[in-house]
XYZ file of C-alpha atoms in Angstrom:
663
model
C -89.867 -2.045 66.691
C -93.432 -2.109 68.031
C -96.171 -3.903 66.124
C -99.855 -4.247 66.732
C -102.338 -6.609 65.183
C -106.046 -7.200 65.144
C -107.499 -10.711 65.002
C -107.399 -11.986 61.462
C -105.330 -9.036 60.168
C -101.711 -8.487 59.264
C -99.490 -6.874 61.897
C -99.160 -3.087 61.645
C -96.337 -0.888 62.863
C -97.490 1.364 65.688
C -97.261 5.060 64.914
C -94.556 6.797 66.914
C -95.825 9.578 69.166
C -93.274 12.089 67.884
C -94.378 11.687 64.253
C -97.937 12.887 64.853
C -97.162 16.660 64.794
C -95.634 16.241 61.336
C -98.820 14.610 60.073
C -101.034 17.285 61.619
C -98.868 19.913 59.914
C -99.376 18.038 56.630
C -103.148 18.095 57.102
C -103.133 21.807 57.903
C -100.821 22.755 55.021
C -102.780 20.846 52.379
C -106.332 21.521 53.565
C -105.977 24.942 55.212
C -105.789 27.130 52.065
C -109.122 25.710 50.904
C -110.800 27.702 53.686
C -111.053 30.553 51.153
C -113.402 28.400 49.019
C -115.223 26.325 51.645
C -118.361 27.256 53.595
C -117.550 28.832 56.951
C -119.062 25.978 58.924
C -116.888 23.446 57.124
C -113.736 25.462 57.817
C -114.679 25.581 61.526
C -115.288 21.818 61.536
C -111.919 21.076 59.949
C -110.029 23.499 62.197
C -111.779 22.232 65.325
C -111.087 18.598 64.445
C -107.373 19.213 63.911
C -107.148 21.169 67.166
C -108.917 18.314 68.965
C -106.406 15.822 67.561
C -103.490 18.058 68.578
C -104.893 18.267 72.119
C -105.220 14.480 72.317
C -101.599 14.155 71.208
C -100.337 16.746 73.680
C -102.253 15.198 76.580
C -101.421 11.635 75.435
C -105.122 10.804 75.534
C -106.532 7.786 73.643
C -108.270 8.323 70.325
C -112.086 8.212 70.275
C -113.589 4.884 69.226
C -114.471 4.534 65.579
C -118.163 4.130 66.297
C -118.087 7.624 67.833
C -116.557 9.065 64.651
C -119.142 7.493 62.356
C -121.886 10.097 63.083
C -119.382 12.879 62.436
C -118.430 11.383 59.062
C -122.035 10.762 58.016
C -123.143 14.195 59.206
C -120.303 15.915 57.309
C -121.142 14.115 54.076
C -124.848 14.942 54.462
C -124.059 18.602 55.187
C -121.843 18.841 52.093
C -124.591 17.290 49.960
C -127.053 19.827 51.372
C -124.653 22.770 50.893
C -123.746 22.026 47.266
C -126.801 20.055 46.191
C -124.577 17.153 45.115
C -121.560 15.100 46.122
C -120.073 15.375 42.633
C -118.239 18.223 40.955
C -115.300 20.420 41.873
C -116.533 22.198 45.003
C -118.308 19.247 46.609
C -115.444 16.885 45.755
C -112.817 19.171 47.259
C -114.954 19.645 50.367
C -115.137 15.862 50.833
C -111.366 15.506 50.468
C -110.782 18.239 53.029
C -113.156 16.559 55.500
C -111.422 13.212 55.011
C -108.052 14.854 55.613
C -109.326 16.363 58.871
C -111.006 13.184 60.149
C -108.360 10.624 59.205
C -105.947 11.750 61.989
C -108.718 10.984 64.512
C -108.219 7.251 63.838
C -104.514 7.412 63.018
C -102.755 4.866 65.194
C -100.483 2.924 62.816
C -97.848 3.793 60.265
C -100.189 2.599 57.533
C -102.753 5.204 58.620
C -100.021 7.843 58.555
C -99.106 6.903 54.985
C -102.751 7.343 53.993
C -102.635 10.891 55.389
C -99.464 11.695 53.444
C -100.763 10.241 50.173
C -104.071 12.060 50.626
C -102.045 15.231 51.153
C -100.223 14.754 47.834
C -103.549 14.299 46.065
C -105.183 17.228 47.842
C -102.416 19.537 46.651
C -103.554 19.031 43.054
C -106.992 20.429 43.829
C -105.570 23.867 44.672
C -104.873 24.425 40.975
C -108.603 24.195 40.283
C -108.968 27.540 42.073
C -105.682 29.364 41.527
C -102.591 28.911 39.385
C -100.736 31.991 40.592
C -97.121 32.322 41.689
C -98.021 32.376 45.431
C -100.056 29.193 44.956
C -97.113 27.502 43.248
C -94.720 28.606 45.993
C -97.070 27.369 48.723
C -97.520 23.988 47.045
C -93.759 23.620 46.648
C -93.336 24.254 50.372
C -96.162 21.783 51.100
C -94.455 19.117 48.971
C -91.272 19.642 50.961
C -93.285 19.210 54.175
C -94.910 16.009 52.883
C -91.504 14.615 51.935
C -90.155 15.563 55.355
C -93.082 13.770 57.007
C -92.235 10.597 55.066
C -88.609 10.876 56.186
C -89.740 11.274 59.797
C -92.047 8.258 59.525
C -89.392 5.913 58.150
C -86.224 7.419 59.591
C -87.290 7.772 63.178
C -86.519 10.633 65.566
C -84.003 13.097 64.108
C -83.316 16.802 64.483
C -85.847 18.881 62.567
C -83.060 20.614 60.644
C -81.716 17.236 59.508
C -85.138 16.117 58.261
C -85.767 19.355 56.376
C -82.272 19.291 54.866
C -82.824 15.727 53.677
C -86.214 16.679 52.161
C -84.676 19.665 50.389
C -81.932 17.418 48.992
C -84.499 14.962 47.632
C -86.402 17.783 45.945
C -83.153 19.124 44.492
C -82.448 15.686 43.040
C -85.894 15.724 41.434
C -85.327 19.159 39.880
C -83.538 17.891 36.710
C -86.379 15.470 36.017
C -88.932 18.255 36.502
C -87.125 20.492 34.003
C -86.777 17.704 31.437
C -90.462 16.789 31.754
C -91.464 20.451 31.506
C -89.430 20.947 28.346
C -90.089 17.695 26.455
C -93.266 16.061 27.727
C -95.739 16.227 24.792
C -98.298 18.927 25.510
C -102.010 18.533 24.970
C -104.021 21.523 23.799
C -106.974 22.574 25.951
C -107.814 22.217 29.635
C -107.190 19.226 31.862
C -109.059 16.107 30.838
C -112.026 15.066 32.865
C -112.596 18.304 34.762
C -115.975 18.358 36.521
C -118.778 20.378 34.968
C -118.570 23.082 37.648
C -114.803 23.545 37.271
C -115.375 26.881 35.553
C -118.245 28.136 37.679
C -116.026 30.624 39.517
C -114.705 32.369 36.396
C -115.546 36.055 36.366
C -116.284 38.374 33.486
C -119.076 39.779 31.377
C -122.427 38.038 31.443
C -124.761 37.026 28.625
C -127.292 39.577 29.832
C -127.214 43.047 31.361
C -129.473 44.656 33.943
C -128.951 47.600 36.325
C -125.976 46.759 38.522
C -124.417 44.098 36.266
C -121.468 46.198 35.100
C -121.122 48.174 38.336
C -120.733 44.954 40.349
C -118.060 43.765 37.947
C -116.262 47.095 38.362
C -115.643 46.282 42.034
C -113.055 43.673 40.985
C -109.446 44.602 40.256
C -108.796 41.245 38.556
C -107.194 41.346 35.132
C -109.495 40.584 32.187
C -106.924 40.760 29.389
C -103.477 42.021 28.468
C -102.663 43.401 25.022
C -99.393 44.291 23.387
C -99.401 46.400 20.243
C -96.905 46.117 17.404
C -96.453 49.896 17.546
C -97.543 52.620 19.899
C -100.837 51.778 21.625
C -103.838 53.985 20.826
C -105.122 56.670 23.140
C -107.050 55.392 26.128
C -110.241 56.983 24.771
C -109.969 54.741 21.665
C -109.620 51.477 23.577
C -113.050 49.862 23.313
C -112.780 46.093 23.765
C -115.948 44.663 22.254
C -117.822 41.914 24.061
C -121.469 40.773 23.871
C -124.072 42.788 21.975
C -127.549 43.091 23.527
C -130.489 43.785 21.237
C -133.508 42.490 23.177
C -135.046 44.401 26.106
C -137.854 43.246 28.408
C -138.145 46.390 30.511
C -135.456 45.385 33.003
C -132.791 43.211 31.337
C -130.948 43.378 28.033
C -130.146 40.083 26.292
C -128.552 38.848 23.105
C -131.343 37.462 20.961
C -130.709 34.570 18.596
C -130.850 35.906 15.043
C -133.039 34.426 12.327
C -131.250 31.838 10.209
C -130.923 34.107 7.180
C -129.518 37.002 9.204
C -127.194 34.719 11.170
C -125.641 33.458 7.936
C -124.928 36.949 6.659
C -121.249 37.789 6.882
C -120.436 41.190 8.396
C -118.700 43.698 6.163
C -116.161 45.923 7.898
C -114.117 48.516 6.050
C -111.199 49.910 7.998
C -110.239 53.553 7.526
C -106.517 54.052 7.941
C -103.842 51.511 8.789
C -105.043 48.644 11.016
C -103.533 48.114 14.455
C -101.755 44.774 14.945
C -101.656 43.424 18.493
C -101.764 40.246 20.543
C -104.044 39.739 23.527
C -103.755 37.342 26.439
C -107.308 36.713 27.611
C -108.116 35.356 31.042
C -110.564 32.484 31.038
C -114.174 33.687 31.270
C -116.131 30.629 30.039
C -117.697 32.587 27.148
C -116.991 32.667 23.418
C -116.281 36.366 22.908
C -112.643 37.304 22.358
C -112.815 40.968 23.432
C -111.087 42.289 20.338
C -110.464 46.001 19.935
C -113.513 47.492 18.255
C -113.632 46.414 15.419
C -111.464 43.429 14.454
C -110.423 43.164 10.809
C -108.159 40.131 11.195
C -109.002 37.274 13.547
C -107.077 34.295 14.944
C -107.800 30.760 13.696
C -110.983 29.021 14.859
C -112.812 32.307 15.361
C -115.184 34.480 13.366
C -116.874 37.860 13.388
C -120.525 37.514 14.382
C -123.272 39.356 12.482
C -123.394 41.720 15.476
C -119.653 42.409 14.970
C -118.181 40.767 18.110
C -115.279 38.352 17.656
C -116.322 34.839 18.728
C -114.235 31.724 19.316
C -115.474 28.295 18.358
C -115.491 27.109 21.980
C -115.861 28.925 25.318
C -112.598 30.326 26.613
C -111.816 28.093 29.603
C -108.065 28.542 29.829
C -105.888 31.600 29.572
C -105.106 31.965 25.863
C -103.111 34.270 23.618
C -104.581 35.519 20.331
C -103.336 37.769 17.528
C -105.610 40.398 15.994
C -105.703 43.402 13.724
C -108.342 46.072 14.331
C -109.443 49.416 12.962
C -110.624 52.004 15.444
C -112.066 54.039 12.558
C -114.321 51.940 10.382
C -117.536 51.443 8.466
C -119.440 48.369 9.636
C -122.417 46.752 7.883
C -123.410 49.764 5.814
C -125.938 47.403 4.247
C -127.615 45.617 7.149
C -129.996 42.685 7.268
C -133.625 43.825 7.695
C -134.152 41.341 10.548
C -131.283 42.864 12.534
C -132.583 46.404 11.986
C -136.096 45.358 12.947
C -134.825 43.796 16.166
C -132.829 46.975 16.881
C -136.136 48.909 17.008
C -138.129 46.539 19.246
C -139.372 47.785 22.644
C -141.798 46.385 25.198
C -145.220 47.987 25.075
C -146.832 50.158 27.750
C -143.741 51.010 29.782
C -141.807 54.244 30.274
C -144.440 56.678 28.844
C -142.448 59.806 29.729
C -139.358 58.507 27.898
C -141.494 57.645 24.863
C -143.025 61.102 24.892
C -139.572 62.715 24.952
C -138.393 60.537 22.095
C -141.503 61.333 20.034
C -140.535 65.027 20.215
C -137.247 64.148 18.504
C -138.636 61.650 16.009
C -138.929 64.143 13.152
C -135.222 65.006 13.272
C -132.428 63.174 11.415
C -130.920 60.263 13.408
C -127.656 62.130 14.023
C -129.549 65.042 15.597
C -131.638 62.692 17.742
C -128.460 61.128 19.121
C -126.946 64.581 19.672
C -130.055 65.712 21.574
C -129.873 62.719 23.925
C -126.185 63.280 24.580
C -126.774 66.999 25.178
C -129.411 66.127 27.776
C -126.955 63.882 29.628
C -124.214 66.485 29.362
C -126.122 69.636 30.303
C -128.663 68.481 32.848
C -128.095 67.223 36.393
C -127.063 63.631 35.721
C -124.518 61.912 37.986
C -122.104 59.075 37.352
C -122.002 56.739 40.370
C -121.638 53.123 41.437
C -124.482 53.612 43.921
C -127.564 54.411 41.860
C -131.121 54.363 43.184
C -133.230 51.262 42.779
C -135.547 51.419 39.788
C -139.073 50.082 39.434
C -141.254 48.892 36.573
C -140.753 52.086 34.526
C -136.992 52.034 34.990
C -136.136 54.432 32.163
C -138.644 57.053 33.313
C -137.426 56.876 36.895
C -133.797 57.158 35.809
C -134.211 59.955 33.226
C -136.638 62.142 35.150
C -136.292 61.281 38.851
C -133.063 59.767 40.173
C -130.681 60.758 37.360
C -127.958 58.756 39.075
C -126.450 55.731 37.414
C -123.508 53.868 36.008
C -122.568 53.143 32.391
C -125.261 50.455 31.952
C -127.939 52.948 33.006
C -126.830 55.572 30.495
C -126.326 53.078 27.641
C -129.734 51.499 28.312
C -131.518 54.866 28.467
C -129.808 56.099 25.301
C -130.748 52.995 23.306
C -134.317 53.115 24.623
C -134.680 56.740 23.518
C -133.178 55.979 20.110
C -135.532 53.084 19.490
C -138.520 55.050 20.718
C -137.548 57.773 18.206
C -137.300 55.244 15.366
C -133.499 54.891 15.216
C -132.081 51.321 15.204
C -129.871 50.999 18.262
C -128.376 48.356 20.559
C -126.239 48.024 23.689
C -122.653 46.789 23.515
C -120.819 45.511 26.594
C -117.102 45.072 26.966
C -114.196 46.964 28.482
C -113.033 50.503 27.927
C -109.528 51.774 28.507
C -106.549 50.024 30.008
C -103.272 50.946 31.665
C -99.886 50.533 30.021
C -97.453 48.542 32.147
C -94.024 50.030 31.337
C -92.220 46.950 32.674
C -93.356 44.551 29.941
C -95.156 46.878 27.502
C -98.610 45.296 27.873
C -101.826 47.280 28.182
C -103.578 45.812 31.223
C -107.389 45.778 31.163
C -109.119 44.948 34.446
C -112.618 43.918 35.378
C -112.946 47.428 36.830
C -112.688 48.667 33.227
C -115.946 46.886 32.335
C -118.161 49.228 30.362
C -121.358 49.465 28.339
C -121.936 51.780 25.399
C -124.385 52.114 22.523
C -124.341 52.063 18.763
C -126.915 53.196 16.253
C -127.298 52.360 12.594
C -127.054 55.301 10.201
C -127.788 55.063 6.512
C -124.584 55.246 4.504
C -122.408 54.818 7.615
C -123.515 51.555 9.163
C -123.174 51.012 12.905
C -121.695 54.003 14.692
C -120.557 54.004 18.317
C -122.071 56.475 20.792
C -120.945 56.454 24.418
C -123.416 58.305 26.666
C -121.025 57.931 29.616
C -118.597 60.244 27.815
C -121.261 62.968 27.937
C -121.842 62.562 31.679
C -118.300 61.747 32.849
C -115.763 62.382 30.069
C -112.899 61.655 32.461
C -114.110 58.017 32.610
C -113.254 57.565 28.926
C -110.155 59.725 28.787
C -108.468 58.835 32.098
C -110.172 55.750 33.510
C -112.723 54.718 36.094
C -110.682 55.971 39.060
C -110.631 59.515 37.688
C -114.393 59.611 37.082
C -115.629 58.491 40.498
C -115.167 60.381 43.781
C -113.006 58.977 46.561
C -115.965 57.549 48.478
C -116.982 55.144 45.710
C -116.085 51.481 46.390
C -113.431 50.923 43.745
C -110.787 48.225 44.327
C -107.660 49.485 46.093
C -105.407 48.262 43.279
C -107.132 50.740 40.946
C -106.832 53.722 43.301
C -103.072 53.482 43.931
C -101.769 57.010 44.435
C -98.192 56.232 45.447
C -95.659 55.956 42.618
C -93.627 53.271 44.337
C -96.742 51.183 45.017
C -97.753 51.546 41.387
C -94.267 50.488 40.271
C -94.371 47.528 42.638
C -97.760 46.511 41.221
C -96.453 46.825 37.653
C -93.441 44.635 38.389
C -95.557 42.035 40.129
C -98.076 41.908 37.279
C -95.253 41.686 34.728
C -93.826 38.734 36.679
C -97.266 37.129 36.685
C -97.543 37.677 32.956
C -94.225 35.892 32.417
C -95.386 33.057 34.690
C -98.649 32.774 32.761
C -96.933 32.631 29.381
C -93.970 30.382 30.139
C -95.285 28.095 32.875
C -99.074 27.940 32.707
C -99.201 28.814 29.011
C -96.516 26.366 27.876
C -98.811 24.857 25.255
C -97.934 22.790 22.141
C -97.288 25.906 20.069
C -94.922 27.460 22.587
C -93.221 24.099 23.115
C -92.500 23.894 19.389
C -91.156 27.458 19.443
C -88.769 26.682 22.311
C -87.526 23.431 20.769
C -87.001 25.117 17.407
C -84.848 27.749 19.105
C -82.799 24.893 20.572
C -82.200 23.549 17.050
C -85.036 21.003 16.827
C -86.937 22.268 13.811
C -89.745 19.737 13.509
C -90.353 17.984 16.844
C -93.003 15.282 17.036
C -94.297 13.269 19.951
C -92.236 10.167 19.079
C -88.968 12.084 19.018
C -89.853 14.009 22.162
C -90.780 10.790 23.996
C -87.492 9.126 23.004
C -85.486 12.186 24.015
C -87.429 12.344 27.251
C -86.526 8.749 28.123
C -82.847 9.215 27.232
C -82.426 12.453 29.145
C -84.269 11.118 32.199
C -82.000 8.059 32.148
C -78.896 10.246 31.987
C -80.219 12.451 34.777
C -80.898 9.383 36.917
C -77.372 8.109 36.300
C -75.869 11.462 37.271
C -77.961 11.630 40.435
C -76.848 8.110 41.397
C -73.186 8.899 40.743
C -73.544 12.064 42.803
C -75.478 10.692 45.775
C -74.310 7.084 46.238
C -70.662 7.746 47.170
C -71.721 10.656 49.384
C -74.299 8.488 51.098
C -71.838 5.671 51.730
C -69.236 8.101 52.971
C -71.658 9.977 55.178
C -73.415 6.915 56.661
C -71.295 5.526 59.543
C -73.736 2.646 60.143
C -73.470 1.397 56.561
C -69.719 1.916 56.595
C -69.272 -0.085 59.817
C -71.417 -2.976 58.547
C -69.614 -3.103 55.213
C -66.309 -3.118 57.048
C -67.431 -6.114 59.121
C -68.634 -7.957 55.993
C -65.317 -7.206 54.279
C -63.502 -8.711 57.260
C -65.594 -11.882 56.952
C -64.839 -11.979 53.229
C -61.149 -12.184 54.107
C -62.025 -15.218 56.206
C -63.743 -16.955 53.321
C -67.375 -15.907 53.901
C -68.808 -13.684 51.141
C -72.157 -11.898 51.702
C -74.353 -11.712 48.608
C -75.695 -8.294 47.574
C -79.292 -9.407 48.108
C -78.615 -11.018 51.487
C -80.045 -9.236 54.507
C -78.132 -8.995 57.796
C -80.211 -11.570 59.706
C -80.188 -14.106 56.843
C -76.441 -13.604 56.524
C -75.986 -14.247 60.247
C -77.940 -17.522 59.998
C -75.766 -18.685 57.095
C -72.591 -17.856 59.043
C -74.007 -19.951 61.917
C -74.190 -22.936 59.577
C -70.874 -22.446 57.806
C -68.669 -20.996 60.583
C -70.054 -21.787 64.040
C -66.985 -20.153 65.609
C -68.081 -16.757 64.148
C -71.820 -17.230 64.606
C -72.275 -15.418 67.936
C -70.269 -12.336 66.937
C -71.901 -12.104 63.490
C -75.377 -12.437 64.994
C -74.507 -9.640 67.438
C -73.203 -7.359 64.658
C -76.197 -8.111 62.421
C -78.563 -7.316 65.278
C -76.868 -3.957 65.919
C -77.008 -3.074 62.220
C -80.684 -4.074 61.833
C -81.675 -2.037 64.883
C -79.718 1.016 63.751
C -80.966 0.795 60.188
C -84.565 -0.405 60.533
C -85.478 -0.201 64.202
C -86.319 2.600 66.620
C -82.699 3.168 67.660
C -81.587 5.105 64.568
C -78.849 7.512 65.555
C -77.967 5.627 68.778
C -74.246 6.342 69.117
C -73.732 3.599 71.724
C -75.043 0.871 69.400
C -72.915 2.278 66.581
C -69.776 1.995 68.703
C -70.648 -1.632 69.552
C -71.051 -2.397 65.852
C -67.698 -0.792 65.086
C -66.044 -2.822 67.890
C -67.303 -6.090 66.365
C -64.644 -5.803 63.652
C -61.875 -5.579 66.231
C -63.302 -8.530 68.159
C -63.013 -10.898 65.205
C -60.524 -13.731 65.851
C -57.366 -13.820 63.732
C -57.532 -15.442 60.325
C -56.720 -19.133 60.092
C -53.266 -19.760 58.699
C -52.917 -22.202 55.854
C -50.457 -25.053 56.558
C -48.306 -26.358 53.784
């Protein structure tokens, strides 16, 4: 066994040359997937550093001196601080860990350094869940854990066939499986996200924004990511009735729509919604979007706990939605909402910036003498009958955006049509506002959920009519009715940049997608969504009606103890039977026991040999030889040496006969 030491330091075991590829594989497996989130220059730095280390290993070249690595470390830290503006937070912290994982092998010369790489790899695996918690991510991390365990076996067990190392690692993970299942089932769950997440942990969450300008919705439409899944108690409504209400925008500055804070009196006014017909009961699984709106079907009449209907009729949670969560609702798609409205809300729904869009104002003034319903019908007829086009590639608009859109380009997406409609209504004296959310959804026949994607993002309008309250008007339906009735893929021509997952034409590909998304839904609900409520449901089905944390903790300890006992009973006899080195040494010790020398359980082979030297000098040389063989085979660099094993086995046969007792 080779050791090295520096002056004034403890001796360190030298790292075996053959173990280095395992450690480089660990670094690549744990840091490599982060290339999707890191800046390109950092990914090149990490990849180049690992390749450099692999070349040094292959050529058996010495490692660079530490003083030469110092500028690389300092420069990497400075570059990360410049890239992210900080060294704190999720992205900067992960980048630092990845750099450390890449640079540590450049000074890795002892087994202690190798253990640092492995432990850093275990920690780095946790950071992947800050970006993705999908099934592929879980499968990759499970494979990476097996690789880390195999690297530890290679470090401590010496040179062995790769298949033997991997089989041993798989066996260790299989032994840990019962403990994992017990912890999953019984460990007391905590509601909410992980404690202590950095402030930017949710910065990458996608979804609707708190403001809307030309291009906001169309950019969101380019994503095929799922926004929510809903399952109805009965038959789901027609696709044209699926309006999932999000933020309401009532303030316009000539370019951007925003949600204005209401006056205190108006904000305290409770909305009054009267459903016409039987309400629809359903549950929705919302993806995290870091906003408060719950995207209920327009309009919700029954809300989940810790939520409320805002004065502008969107369902709002108490806190931003930062984890995937399931909610239960009831909604009416035919309703009367706020028939008596607060004057402040109506006044805000008429406000427009001055001295912009004169042509649009002139058109609206021609309609102003008509009843509000006829004004809305005239605007929709203009969109329907004149040369307006529905596209994801509209022309850029200037200061008088509405004039340029209505009279010049006439090309736009849903936000353009909703904005123009509301502007015309307000200019004609009709209270109106823009509503953003999602429209439509696709029924997955595998699990019965209606899947709503980011590509279903939509903007529509609503106006307030005396005696009716707020009434929905969707100008997009006048321009591209197929968008509302069939979906975004039916409304746009083939050249438009929709996500491929939305434009699937093949039946078998669509079925494959449905099965995969159903599997993901099950994963989300039963693995990622195994919250306190679901834990209580599962335990109650198992006969535990009122579980509390004390009972679960006690059961957890008992079951883990039983699992540990079963694993010991299963593995210990197999290990003793399958380990010829241990079997040969125990056979030698048993032979000495018959000669009156008993080895204590705690006594190591070399200490035992020294005691035999004192008590039985005639057996000292042979025992020292046997102990040396065993120590080298078990702890040295000669593990698996068949010649040493045969010598150890021969030591038993070389023992002198037992002394006979004379009467």
